[in-house]
Amino acid sequence: MSTMNLTLLTDLYELTMMQGYFKNNCNETVVFDMFYRTNPCGNGYAICAGLDQLIDYIRRLSFSDDDIAYLDSLHLFEDDFLEYLRGFHFSGDIYAIPEGTVVFPREPLVKVVAPIMEAQLVETALLTIINHQSLIATKTARVVYAADGGGVMEFGLRRAQGPDAGVYGARAAMIAGCIGTSNVLAGQLFDVPVKGTHAHSWIMSFPDEYTAFRKYSELYPDACCLLVDTYDTLKSGVPNAIRVFTEMRESGIELKNYGIRLDSGDLAYLTKRARQMLDEAGFSDAFISASSDLDEYLITSLKSQGCKIDSWGVGTNMITSRDCPAFGGVYKLAAVQDENGNFIPKIKLSENIEKITNPGNKTVFRIYEKADHKIKADLICLADETFDDTKDLTIFDPLETWKRTKLKAGTYELRELLVPVFKNGKCVYTSPSVMELRDICSKELDTLWEEHRRLINPSQMYVDLSDQLYDIKKNLLHQMSM
Amino acid sequence: MSTMNLTLLTDLYELTMMQGYFKNNCNETVVFDMFYRTNPCGNGYAICAGLDQLIDYIRRLSFSDDDIAYLDSLHLFEDDFLEYLRGFHFSGDIYAIPEGTVVFPREPLVKVVAPIMEAQLVETALLTIINHQSLIATKTARVVYAADGGGVMEFGLRRAQGPDAGVYGARAAMIAGCIGTSNVLAGQLFDVPVKGTHAHSWIMSFPDEYTAFRKYSELYPDACCLLVDTYDTLKSGVPNAIRVFTEMRESGIELKNYGIRLDSGDLAYLTKRARQMLDEAGFSDAFISASSDLDEYLITSLKSQGCKIDSWGVGTNMITSRDCPAFGGVYKLAAVQDENGNFIPKIKLSENIEKITNPGNKTVFRIYEKADHKIKADLICLADETFDDTKDLTIFDPLETWKRTKLKAGTYELRELLVPVFKNGKCVYTSPSVMELRDICSKELDTLWEEHRRLINPSQMYVDLSDQLYDIKKNLLHQMSM
């Protein structure tokens, strides 16, 4: 992806609308918000991710001669518009919540302030990129939470929805707390740890399992993880592994970072028995790694049965977010700038009250409890509103407005979540490395109460509107219904 | 993807195993089969897809200086092995079932016959590519079947799992019968029809809905599809669309290829009312297009309620195959060539009898009923077996061997499904265009009985083993259990 021109990675209607704006000479500056309505997988929060790839996409936006020729071949676009596209580049502003941040429904994760033709063009790719990585990061945070300190390795490339899904999915999984990935290209692109040993085919290509193990141990004495389930885990695999570990010890090799991997069978029963066999043979520091259709629920269930698993290789269910394979991010017009430079709020109605958009040029503040730095609530407000945290602050639920909370001065702290990423088409933001994002994300997760992290039916975080924003929304709804 | 070096798009263990084979001087020729065990989404078959991208990947396989430097930085690989990788290219044979073909569980979709180091390296990317496109093609075939002649448009890019998932997902969806995609890049890359009109933001950026519609109709009089659900579908959207269509007709424009699109609300109720309103206004040839969380089940349900929808825009649920977002293709060692050139069959055991692999260097024949060219069964056999369709043929179920069927000479036809794709590292196959594959797939689907196409609980196709293959498998199992 990083070397490809993705300018045409867009829905056709973005281009037909662009031509419409072009022909009508309307290219006023507008505000679009990218936000989502429901946390994936029944989670209590999401982790936003993908901003670095979005930046890359915006920077490279330009129509090549081939692109123009292709669009011309569709017989939909006129010469003057195609000529405009030839010189196209993004000239607007973009604000975003940094990657690795804990986020909640309805708050803008990305805000685009740009001439409408530009803001419209970038909709589709922006959604594709942010939706995908935020989905996998959120799913991974659940899996890592279930592993409860055990390492989680991302092993899903072969079942990912195409190469990008494997590579950028691995990136998102690393941000959200994996200790490594099997994906070598992701390792190269993002400088993250790569993990892996051998497959059943290695075992099967030798005359017997013992020989296969021994050959492997000779080659990788410092990272000797033996796959024990090719023939019979307890009768053949573990005994052969113990035989090889014993020979290694007897030949004077200092055993460290060694162990076994299981990829099938009943992982609770087999790992308890294997642990016992390894311990009895004097290999109590050998690790046990497991894979096989794992997800956050199976990990929780296996742990509740006392399985002896030190690290988890998670594939299909994490790289596809199997129980919820799409993050429902949307991109909605929120305001149009008038000739005086004022942003006129716009609203999208819906029969479903939760689907009505929040109008205006907005930002998001996070309110922390000062005492423990846990999140108290998020506050969506107009971009030019200011709050003084040396004074009391009253927040209220935008749907059930009688639910009010008064925050006493000095007990809370405010942080604006949206930061400038592009200004007048220039990137003004430097992305941290993926391993730095992993640290940031880990600290972010610490700002949540356990009640928000529970895998099933977690507490929902309050995301409130400021008084000013609430009034604008109410008035617009009133006008529309007249 | 097509311009990127994907050589490192592999699991680390493929490379550690390669070095293992290298260091042990074992690089004998082996046979690996790529196959799957269960049809996705409870379907009665799958559509295989992705071969053209696999060919591209294999052709471009080579380690760049950067790749070698990266691998060196991992401190896992020795200089002589890295030197070998520098000169690496694929030198083996690949056989595959052509794209767009109807396939069934347990039959090899791709067979790699190559020195084990090469066959091992390509495992991961081969699976990623074929799994992804076969998944989306199969899901799409279900959606297209439900639409029962109504056009299905692929609208999922913004919810796809990354750019590749959008682009190659659109490709697979076109192969399986979509009439177009919103994805412009897919249109450019694969020369397939692109579709789309405008979004709610177009309506909202004008002072009122009528003006927005009128402006759009002036620009695109020959493809005037108006989105009617921004404010109120029946009270505002459809009346304004009728007003604009009336003005177009009055101004002498010949109305053709025009209509409305709905993206929310109760699509059965709203389209029945909208159809009535359009008909009463004299626009009975205006089409009605609908989108909004569609899948094969909702389409079936809406049709059963008499909805008036001519074409369907299907997004998230199809591009992610939401109810089953992974195609479980695997890649297993089936045989190792000995010094005399004979292929020695290999088998992978499992406690689950259905997970035991089929050993040997194999191929697949499809048996058609001569009278109607419907599929009777598939037959997996050894690659060098021959069958004479002028003689009777008895086939039997490999698990329930007492289930036998005798096919009388002259009543059936045989077709070998696997075709050569690479010979000694050279590509010997020319991929049809995507629109040609769409025709091939359509004819393939005609070889299925309706009973195999039913969306829920379809009949399962027989996939049998030849007598020779069955005996080899039985004997290997017997040896292993001694």
Short mmCIF file of C-alpha atoms in Angstrom, two decimals, chain A residues 143 151-156 178-180 261-263 267 288-295 299 309-318:
data_model
loop_
_atom_site.label_atom_id
_atom_site.label_comp_id
_atom_site.label_asym_id
_atom_site.label_seq_id
_atom_site.Cartn_x
_atom_site.Cartn_y
_atom_site.Cartn_z
CA VAL A 143 -7.78 -10.70 23.52
CA GLY A 151 1.84 -12.81 25.86
CA VAL A 152 -0.38 -12.70 22.78
CA MET A 153 1.21 -13.29 19.38
CA GLU A 154 -0.50 -12.26 16.15
CA PHE A 155 -0.54 -15.34 13.88
CA GLY A 156 -3.35 -14.50 11.44
CA CYS A 178 0.58 -8.07 21.12
CA ILE A 179 4.14 -9.10 21.92
CA GLY A 180 4.94 -10.01 18.33
CA ARG A 261 3.79 -25.36 21.26
CA LEU A 262 0.41 -27.06 20.93
CA ASP A 263 -1.87 -26.35 17.98
CA LEU A 267 -5.68 -27.24 25.34
CA ILE A 288 4.05 -23.67 26.87
CA SER A 289 2.62 -21.82 23.93
CA ALA A 290 -0.77 -22.61 22.41
CA SER A 291 -2.76 -21.80 19.33
CA SER A 292 -5.92 -23.23 17.70
CA ASP A 293 -9.00 -21.10 17.08
CA LEU A 294 -8.34 -18.86 20.06
CA ASP A 295 -10.25 -15.73 20.91
CA ILE A 299 -8.75 -17.90 26.43
CA ILE A 309 -0.36 -21.71 28.86
CA ASP A 310 2.29 -18.99 28.96
CA SER A 311 1.73 -17.43 25.58
CA TRP A 312 -1.06 -17.45 23.05
CA GLY A 313 -0.83 -17.51 19.27
CA VAL A 314 -4.04 -15.97 18.00
CA GLY A 315 -4.90 -16.14 14.32
CA THR A 316 -8.16 -16.05 12.40
CA ASN A 317 -10.45 -14.72 15.12
CA MET A 318 -8.26 -11.69 15.84
#
